[in-house]
């Protein structure tokens, strides 16, 4: 439910609305737009009588949000949320380029690649220290060691870093011992943006814990769409993060599972999801053409289509020697290919119609 206040109402009136919301055991969420003040009523409002607010002098209108998601909806906040990290701002109409390897393979590797993707035009560095692998026998990431290398790459280049928190568990080390600190704690401490991967989009406990910790650390969350999750489920996962304390959420589409096979494309690019999510939500929407296609020969074309469709950012897996990559090599572009993609992205960005 949304209570829209009339222009220039005194503070006492706002306080009165807030008091009534709280007396019902619900949570008020104030949102000031350029020319309006709306108060969101968060919680189960089924049994609440709209007239309870309408009768207050100074209330302009009372409106029920029809969607299950509220805080992240454009109905609740008409302006796109601007999210800043490490000197980069998204949600302002520009296209942010985040590039780097699927997984961090070593110190030299990430330090060199960080400089190369920066020279190619990337504005943030991605790289997994903790990897959610389908097979338990596959490389699981360097863990805390990888995070240290990633932080060193940030120090050297100034690029903010985006890396995934795969869980609240302790990461296993090579010899069978466990790291001392939980994966999530370490990622929140080091990352500039905490990535929650497709496989975890519905790990509601992880979403809640990530929201709480990242809010305290003031770090945004990049949430990927589950490979078999509907757009509504995706938005509700973002709502979990928002309602548990962190509204700085970047949505990232990364392809969905259909009847296609790996011979042609790993997933199916959910490009229409970009304008749909931008219409329905107030969050920036990114696209990951690497996982969406699973094929480096398709990354450029799909990346450009995503930008034309209004994407606020791209996540592009890049590797100096894709054939030798420890994970997802078939979909990694080289730094030179990344530079060519970024040049084309900037051309489309310059002529694309203004989106929400
Ligand atoms: C990744 O970004 O490397 C990754 C594992 O992505 P997703 O969660 O989209 O599969
Ligand atoms: Mn990957």
Tab-separated table of C-alpha atoms and ligand atoms in Angstrom:
chain	number	residue	atom	x	y	z
A	1	UNK	CA	0.000	0.000	0.000
A	2	UNK	CA	1.204	3.508	-0.821
A	3	UNK	CA	0.121	6.700	0.881
A	4	UNK	CA	0.838	9.674	-1.349
A	5	UNK	CA	1.041	12.952	0.549
A	6	UNK	CA	-0.167	16.293	-0.770
A	7	UNK	CA	2.528	18.826	-1.696
A	8	UNK	CA	4.066	20.736	1.211
A	9	UNK	CA	2.335	18.920	4.081
A	10	UNK	CA	3.733	19.717	7.546
A	11	UNK	CA	5.980	17.233	9.330
A	12	UNK	CA	3.285	16.527	11.965
A	13	UNK	CA	0.994	15.111	9.271
A	14	UNK	CA	3.734	12.803	8.015
A	15	UNK	CA	4.406	11.722	11.602
A	16	UNK	CA	0.720	10.960	12.062
A	17	UNK	CA	0.694	8.667	9.008
A	18	UNK	CA	3.874	6.961	10.217
A	19	UNK	CA	2.353	6.443	13.693
A	20	UNK	CA	-0.787	4.863	12.267
A	21	UNK	CA	1.261	2.511	10.103
A	22	UNK	CA	3.386	1.460	13.061
A	23	UNK	CA	0.345	1.010	15.312
A	24	UNK	CA	-0.868	-1.634	12.849
A	25	UNK	CA	2.400	-3.531	13.254
A	26	UNK	CA	3.505	-2.489	9.763
A	27	UNK	CA	6.628	-0.702	8.552
A	28	UNK	CA	6.619	2.767	6.957
A	29	UNK	CA	9.056	3.444	4.091
A	30	UNK	CA	9.396	7.094	3.150
A	31	UNK	CA	10.354	7.900	-0.389
A	32	UNK	CA	10.882	11.457	-1.567
A	33	UNK	CA	10.693	12.023	-5.309
A	34	UNK	CA	11.479	15.326	-6.999
A	35	UNK	CA	7.957	16.623	-6.445
A	36	UNK	CA	6.233	14.171	-4.152
A	37	UNK	CA	6.441	12.271	-0.891
A	38	UNK	CA	5.101	8.758	-0.769
A	39	UNK	CA	4.945	6.528	2.275
A	40	UNK	CA	5.029	2.829	1.563
A	41	UNK	CA	3.258	0.520	3.994
A	42	UNK	CA	5.344	-2.623	4.203
A	43	UNK	CA	3.885	-5.858	5.524
A	44	UNK	CA	0.588	-7.676	5.106
A	45	UNK	CA	-1.914	-4.913	4.367
A	46	UNK	CA	-4.813	-7.150	3.343
A	47	UNK	CA	-6.929	-6.307	6.347
A	48	UNK	CA	-6.021	-2.609	6.498
A	49	UNK	CA	-8.820	-0.165	5.726
A	50	UNK	CA	-7.631	2.496	3.247
A	51	UNK	CA	-9.866	5.088	4.925
A	52	UNK	CA	-7.649	4.976	7.997
A	53	UNK	CA	-5.188	7.055	5.976
A	54	UNK	CA	-7.586	8.826	3.612
A	55	UNK	CA	-9.239	10.571	6.542
A	56	UNK	CA	-5.978	12.329	7.486
A	57	UNK	CA	-5.906	15.878	6.171
A	58	UNK	CA	-2.824	16.142	3.952
A	59	UNK	CA	-3.063	12.667	2.455
A	60	UNK	CA	-3.487	12.966	-1.301
A	61	UNK	CA	-4.291	9.393	-2.232
A	62	UNK	CA	-4.042	5.835	-1.000
A	63	UNK	CA	-3.103	3.265	-3.537
A	64	UNK	CA	-2.667	-0.488	-3.276
A	65	UNK	CA	0.392	-1.893	-4.986
A	66	UNK	CA	-0.974	-4.713	-7.033
A	67	UNK	CA	2.321	-6.538	-7.404
A	68	UNK	CA	3.724	-8.908	-4.815
A	69	UNK	CA	7.017	-6.998	-4.822
A	70	UNK	CA	6.834	-3.486	-3.450
A	71	UNK	CA	10.076	-1.761	-2.462
A	72	UNK	CA	11.723	-2.672	-5.759
A	73	UNK	CA	8.689	-1.732	-7.854
A	74	UNK	CA	8.495	1.312	-10.073
A	75	UNK	CA	4.975	1.799	-8.773
A	76	UNK	CA	6.455	2.517	-5.348
A	77	UNK	CA	9.468	4.540	-6.524
A	78	UNK	CA	9.125	5.967	-10.007
A	79	UNK	CA	12.763	6.959	-10.323
A	80	UNK	CA	15.481	4.468	-11.199
A	81	UNK	CA	17.692	3.796	-8.221
A	82	UNK	CA	21.198	5.147	-8.636
A	83	UNK	CA	23.780	2.871	-7.136
A	84	UNK	CA	27.407	3.871	-6.677
A	85	UNK	CA	30.421	1.734	-5.870
A	86	UNK	CA	34.104	2.549	-6.091
A	87	UNK	CA	33.542	5.760	-8.046
A	88	UNK	CA	31.182	4.141	-10.564
A	89	UNK	CA	27.484	5.022	-10.709
A	90	UNK	CA	24.803	2.937	-12.372
A	91	UNK	CA	21.142	3.685	-12.903
A	92	UNK	CA	21.875	7.078	-14.493
A	93	UNK	CA	21.284	5.987	-18.089
A	94	UNK	CA	24.891	5.010	-18.802
A	95	UNK	CA	26.232	1.519	-19.502
A	96	UNK	CA	28.655	0.084	-16.927
A	97	UNK	CA	31.122	-2.513	-18.164
A	98	UNK	CA	32.206	-5.154	-15.668
A	99	UNK	CA	34.753	-7.644	-16.981
A	100	UNK	CA	37.173	-10.248	-15.755
A	101	UNK	CA	37.629	-13.999	-15.553
A	102	UNK	CA	35.079	-16.529	-14.436
A	103	UNK	CA	37.436	-17.592	-11.647
A	104	UNK	CA	40.596	-16.134	-10.182
A	105	UNK	CA	43.383	-18.567	-11.022
A	106	UNK	CA	46.353	-16.932	-9.329
A	107	UNK	CA	47.974	-13.656	-8.336
A	108	UNK	CA	49.808	-12.806	-11.558
A	109	UNK	CA	46.845	-13.915	-13.607
A	110	UNK	CA	44.334	-11.552	-12.008
A	111	UNK	CA	46.779	-8.645	-11.691
A	112	UNK	CA	47.648	-8.801	-15.389
A	113	UNK	CA	44.101	-9.348	-16.518
A	114	UNK	CA	42.850	-6.469	-14.360
A	115	UNK	CA	45.150	-4.036	-16.207
A	116	UNK	CA	44.152	-5.524	-19.533
A	117	UNK	CA	40.410	-5.265	-19.007
A	118	UNK	CA	40.872	-1.743	-17.695
A	119	UNK	CA	42.790	-0.790	-20.836
A	120	UNK	CA	39.963	-2.377	-22.842
A	121	UNK	CA	37.471	-0.022	-21.193
A	122	UNK	CA	36.099	-2.045	-18.267
A	123	UNK	CA	34.997	0.074	-15.308
A	124	UNK	CA	34.877	-2.722	-12.753
A	125	UNK	CA	36.624	-6.052	-12.334
A	126	UNK	CA	34.782	-9.341	-11.850
A	127	UNK	CA	36.249	-12.666	-10.792
A	128	UNK	CA	35.135	-15.571	-8.664
A	129	UNK	CA	37.107	-16.603	-5.597
A	130	UNK	CA	34.276	-18.932	-4.603
A	131	UNK	CA	32.737	-20.837	-7.492
A	132	UNK	CA	29.348	-22.530	-7.526
A	133	UNK	CA	30.252	-25.536	-9.694
A	134	UNK	CA	27.780	-28.095	-10.932
A	135	UNK	CA	30.269	-30.875	-10.248
A	136	UNK	CA	31.742	-31.251	-6.760
A	137	UNK	CA	34.950	-32.448	-8.447
A	138	UNK	CA	35.383	-29.238	-10.469
A	139	UNK	CA	37.642	-26.380	-9.289
A	140	UNK	CA	35.820	-24.635	-6.441
A	141	UNK	CA	37.823	-21.408	-6.431
A	142	UNK	CA	40.905	-20.205	-4.586
A	143	UNK	CA	38.785	-18.909	-1.735
A	144	UNK	CA	40.209	-16.266	0.609
A	145	UNK	CA	43.508	-16.386	-1.252
A	146	UNK	CA	41.673	-15.412	-4.441
A	147	UNK	CA	39.913	-12.568	-2.635
A	148	UNK	CA	43.288	-11.196	-1.523
A	149	UNK	CA	44.557	-11.200	-5.116
A	150	UNK	CA	41.379	-9.520	-6.280
A	151	UNK	CA	41.796	-6.802	-3.650
A	152	UNK	CA	45.383	-6.319	-4.785
A	153	UNK	CA	44.158	-5.920	-8.371
A	154	UNK	CA	41.784	-3.206	-7.139
A	155	UNK	CA	44.620	-1.423	-5.361
A	156	UNK	CA	46.722	-1.435	-8.506
A	157	UNK	CA	44.053	-0.416	-11.000
A	158	UNK	CA	41.501	1.435	-8.904
A	159	UNK	CA	38.782	-0.764	-10.413
A	160	UNK	CA	35.976	-1.710	-8.013
A	161	UNK	CA	35.567	-5.478	-7.623
A	162	UNK	CA	32.511	-7.683	-8.046
A	163	UNK	CA	32.699	-11.199	-6.654
A	164	UNK	CA	30.293	-13.924	-5.658
A	165	UNK	CA	29.253	-15.102	-2.212
A	166	UNK	CA	28.223	-18.711	-2.733
A	167	UNK	CA	27.033	-19.371	0.803
A	168	UNK	CA	27.430	-18.920	4.532
A	169	UNK	CA	29.518	-22.082	4.795
A	170	UNK	CA	33.266	-22.448	5.324
A	171	UNK	CA	35.172	-22.937	2.088
A	172	UNK	CA	37.174	-26.182	1.850
A	173	UNK	CA	40.915	-25.768	1.310
A	174	UNK	CA	42.972	-28.047	-0.937
A	175	UNK	CA	44.133	-30.387	1.861
A	176	UNK	CA	40.610	-30.913	3.211
A	177	UNK	CA	40.741	-28.331	6.011
A	178	UNK	CA	38.219	-25.479	6.084
A	179	UNK	CA	38.737	-21.732	5.951
A	180	UNK	CA	38.207	-20.148	9.351
A	181	UNK	CA	35.671	-17.534	8.320
A	182	UNK	CA	32.395	-17.884	6.475
A	183	UNK	CA	32.403	-17.224	2.729
A	184	UNK	CA	29.740	-14.524	2.989
A	185	UNK	CA	31.598	-12.597	5.712
A	186	UNK	CA	34.789	-12.569	3.691
A	187	UNK	CA	33.101	-11.542	0.454
A	188	UNK	CA	31.136	-8.739	2.109
A	189	UNK	CA	34.331	-7.464	3.706
A	190	UNK	CA	36.366	-7.425	0.496
A	191	UNK	CA	34.004	-6.911	-2.446
A	192	UNK	CA	32.691	-3.571	-3.646
A	193	UNK	CA	29.653	-5.398	-5.020
A	194	UNK	CA	28.474	-8.720	-3.580
A	195	UNK	CA	27.289	-11.062	-6.308
A	196	UNK	CA	24.576	-13.612	-5.593
A	197	UNK	CA	24.596	-16.172	-8.358
A	198	UNK	CA	21.814	-17.738	-10.379
A	199	UNK	CA	21.923	-20.944	-8.365
A	200	UNK	CA	21.344	-19.039	-5.146
A	201	UNK	CA	18.621	-16.673	-6.333
A	202	UNK	CA	16.121	-18.685	-4.328
A	203	UNK	CA	18.330	-19.281	-1.275
A	204	UNK	CA	16.162	-17.037	0.831
A	205	UNK	CA	18.210	-17.459	3.990
A	206	UNK	CA	21.340	-16.416	2.119
A	207	UNK	CA	19.473	-13.429	0.645
A	208	UNK	CA	18.377	-12.311	4.118
A	209	UNK	CA	21.836	-12.674	5.619
A	210	UNK	CA	23.473	-11.010	2.607
A	211	UNK	CA	21.052	-8.096	2.842
A	212	UNK	CA	21.791	-7.543	6.520
A	213	UNK	CA	25.574	-7.750	6.251
A	214	UNK	CA	25.922	-5.838	2.981
A	215	UNK	CA	23.652	-3.070	4.268
A	216	UNK	CA	25.888	-2.579	7.308
A	217	UNK	CA	28.948	-2.587	5.042
A	218	UNK	CA	27.104	-0.284	2.592
A	219	UNK	CA	27.806	-2.484	-0.399
A	220	UNK	CA	25.386	-3.133	-3.232
A	221	UNK	CA	24.307	-6.624	-4.255
A	222	UNK	CA	24.333	-7.861	-7.836
A	223	UNK	CA	21.587	-10.472	-8.016
A	224	UNK	CA	21.474	-12.875	-10.925
A	225	UNK	CA	18.276	-14.372	-12.295
A	226	UNK	CA	17.911	-18.067	-11.541
A	227	UNK	CA	18.124	-20.155	-14.664
A	228	UNK	CA	14.581	-21.421	-14.184
A	229	UNK	CA	13.092	-18.523	-12.243
A	230	UNK	CA	10.266	-16.382	-13.597
A	231	UNK	CA	10.744	-12.622	-13.723
A	232	UNK	CA	8.296	-12.284	-10.843
A	233	UNK	CA	10.296	-14.728	-8.731
A	234	UNK	CA	13.430	-12.760	-9.654
A	235	UNK	CA	11.853	-9.504	-8.497
A	236	UNK	CA	10.664	-11.155	-5.294
A	237	UNK	CA	14.207	-12.342	-4.615
A	238	UNK	CA	15.316	-8.711	-5.011
A	239	UNK	CA	12.485	-7.741	-2.645
A	240	UNK	CA	13.973	-10.133	-0.045
A	241	UNK	CA	17.214	-8.164	-0.189
A	242	UNK	CA	15.380	-4.845	-0.028
A	243	UNK	CA	13.054	-5.703	2.830
A	244	UNK	CA	15.896	-7.211	4.857
A	245	UNK	CA	17.866	-3.993	4.683
A	246	UNK	CA	19.633	-3.517	1.384
A	247	UNK	CA	17.764	-1.707	-1.367
A	248	UNK	CA	20.927	-1.224	-3.416
A	249	UNK	CA	20.296	-4.162	-5.697
A	250	UNK	CA	21.444	-4.537	-9.284
A	251	UNK	CA	19.432	-7.076	-11.263
A	252	UNK	CA	21.443	-9.169	-13.699
A	253	UNK	CA	19.936	-11.339	-16.421
A	254	UNK	CA	22.159	-14.228	-17.514
A	255	UNK	CA	20.036	-16.442	-19.724
A	256	UNK	CA	17.420	-19.008	-18.838
A	257	UNK	CA	17.186	-22.718	-19.420
A	258	UNK	CA	15.066	-23.807	-22.350
A	259	UNK	CA	15.103	-26.757	-24.745
A	260	UNK	CA	18.219	-25.379	-26.462
A	261	UNK	CA	21.368	-27.466	-26.189
A	262	UNK	CA	24.983	-26.488	-25.565
A	263	UNK	CA	25.778	-27.135	-29.246
A	264	UNK	CA	24.214	-23.778	-30.097
A	265	UNK	CA	23.704	-21.881	-26.848
A	266	UNK	CA	24.179	-22.734	-23.206
A	267	UNK	CA	21.079	-20.793	-22.134
A	268	UNK	CA	18.532	-18.651	-23.966
A	269	UNK	CA	19.100	-14.898	-23.821
A	270	UNK	CA	16.148	-13.338	-22.002
A	271	UNK	CA	16.601	-9.970	-23.701
A	272	UNK	CA	12.982	-8.836	-23.386
A	273	UNK	CA	13.532	-9.173	-19.659
A	274	UNK	CA	15.526	-5.944	-19.790
A	275	UNK	CA	12.666	-3.591	-20.745
A	276	UNK	CA	10.211	-5.656	-18.688
A	277	UNK	CA	12.314	-5.393	-15.512
A	278	UNK	CA	13.001	-1.728	-16.132
A	279	UNK	CA	9.287	-1.069	-16.439
A	280	UNK	CA	8.335	-3.119	-13.387
A	281	UNK	CA	11.187	-2.269	-11.043
A	282	UNK	CA	13.169	0.776	-10.011
A	283	UNK	CA	16.481	-1.096	-10.056
A	284	UNK	CA	19.309	-0.978	-12.609
A	285	UNK	CA	19.239	-3.973	-14.950
A	286	UNK	CA	22.450	-5.612	-16.172
A	287	UNK	CA	22.949	-8.360	-18.701
A	288	UNK	CA	25.570	-11.117	-18.747
A	289	UNK	CA	26.051	-12.211	-22.378
A	290	UNK	CA	28.774	-14.693	-21.389
A	291	UNK	CA	26.675	-17.102	-19.330
A	292	UNK	CA	23.599	-16.350	-21.444
A	293	UNK	CA	25.234	-17.725	-24.590
A	294	UNK	CA	28.090	-19.894	-23.319
A	295	UNK	CA	29.954	-19.144	-26.532
A	296	UNK	CA	32.514	-16.375	-26.994
A	297	UNK	CA	31.505	-15.981	-30.656
A	298	UNK	CA	28.036	-14.878	-29.566
A	299	UNK	CA	29.024	-12.551	-26.732
A	300	UNK	CA	29.459	-9.397	-28.815
A	301	UNK	CA	26.159	-9.610	-30.696
A	302	UNK	CA	24.108	-10.397	-27.618
A	303	UNK	CA	25.917	-7.721	-25.582
A	304	UNK	CA	25.037	-5.110	-28.207
A	305	UNK	CA	21.427	-6.286	-28.332
A	306	UNK	CA	21.251	-5.958	-24.533
A	307	UNK	CA	22.547	-2.389	-24.676
A	308	UNK	CA	20.073	-1.533	-27.448
A	309	UNK	CA	17.318	-3.002	-25.246
A	310	UNK	CA	18.252	-0.626	-22.424
A	311	UNK	CA	20.691	-2.528	-20.209
A	312	UNK	CA	22.397	-0.431	-17.523
A	313	UNK	CA	25.459	-2.623	-17.534
A	314	UNK	CA	27.177	-5.702	-18.902
A	315	UNK	CA	29.054	-8.475	-17.150
A	316	UNK	CA	31.558	-9.960	-19.600
A	317	UNK	CA	33.821	-12.899	-18.815
A	318	UNK	CA	37.302	-12.189	-20.134
A	319	UNK	CA	40.457	-14.274	-20.098
A	320	UNK	CA	43.907	-13.716	-21.628
A	321	UNK	CA	43.916	-17.300	-22.869
A	322	UNK	CA	40.334	-18.631	-22.928
A	323	UNK	CA	41.391	-22.124	-24.050
A	324	UNK	CA	43.354	-22.482	-20.814
A	325	UNK	CA	40.760	-20.989	-18.432
A	326	UNK	CA	39.985	-23.063	-15.325
A	327	UNK	CA	36.260	-22.421	-15.745
A	328	UNK	CA	33.920	-21.152	-18.486
A	329	UNK	CA	36.748	-20.741	-21.036
A	330	UNK	CA	34.422	-21.413	-23.974
A	331	UNK	CA	32.506	-18.230	-23.197
A	332	UNK	CA	35.417	-15.929	-22.275
A	333	UNK	CA	36.503	-13.243	-24.724
A	334	UNK	CA	40.079	-11.994	-24.855
A	335	UNK	CA	40.969	-8.468	-23.677
A	336	UNK	CA	41.358	-7.423	-27.343
A	337	UNK	CA	37.875	-8.738	-28.132
A	338	UNK	CA	36.561	-6.969	-25.050
A	339	UNK	CA	38.029	-3.662	-26.297
A	340	UNK	CA	36.205	-4.086	-29.624
A	341	UNK	CA	32.943	-4.911	-27.832
A	342	UNK	CA	33.270	-1.872	-25.554
A	343	UNK	CA	33.883	0.400	-28.560
A	344	UNK	CA	30.686	-0.890	-30.211
A	345	UNK	CA	28.759	-0.658	-26.931
A	346	UNK	CA	29.669	3.023	-26.631
A	347	UNK	CA	28.355	3.686	-30.156
A	348	UNK	CA	25.007	2.081	-29.358
A	349	UNK	CA	24.869	3.782	-25.982
A	350	UNK	CA	25.254	7.150	-27.721
A	351	UNK	CA	22.315	6.645	-30.073
A	352	UNK	CA	19.925	4.477	-28.069
A	353	UNK	CA	16.666	6.091	-27.077
A	354	UNK	CA	16.437	7.188	-23.480
A	355	UNK	CA	14.903	4.418	-21.410
A	356	UNK	CA	13.482	4.512	-17.910
B	1	LIG	C1	29.516	-16.286	-12.688
B	1	LIG	O1	29.217	-15.092	-12.810
B	1	LIG	O2	30.667	-16.734	-12.863
B	1	LIG	C2	28.428	-17.248	-12.410
B	1	LIG	C3	28.668	-18.398	-11.788
B	1	LIG	O3	27.239	-16.840	-12.885
B	1	LIG	P1	25.764	-17.464	-12.757
B	1	LIG	O4	25.431	-17.421	-11.310
B	1	LIG	O5	24.947	-16.536	-13.600
B	1	LIG	O6	25.818	-18.857	-13.321
B	2	LIG	MN1	31.398	-18.184	-15.100
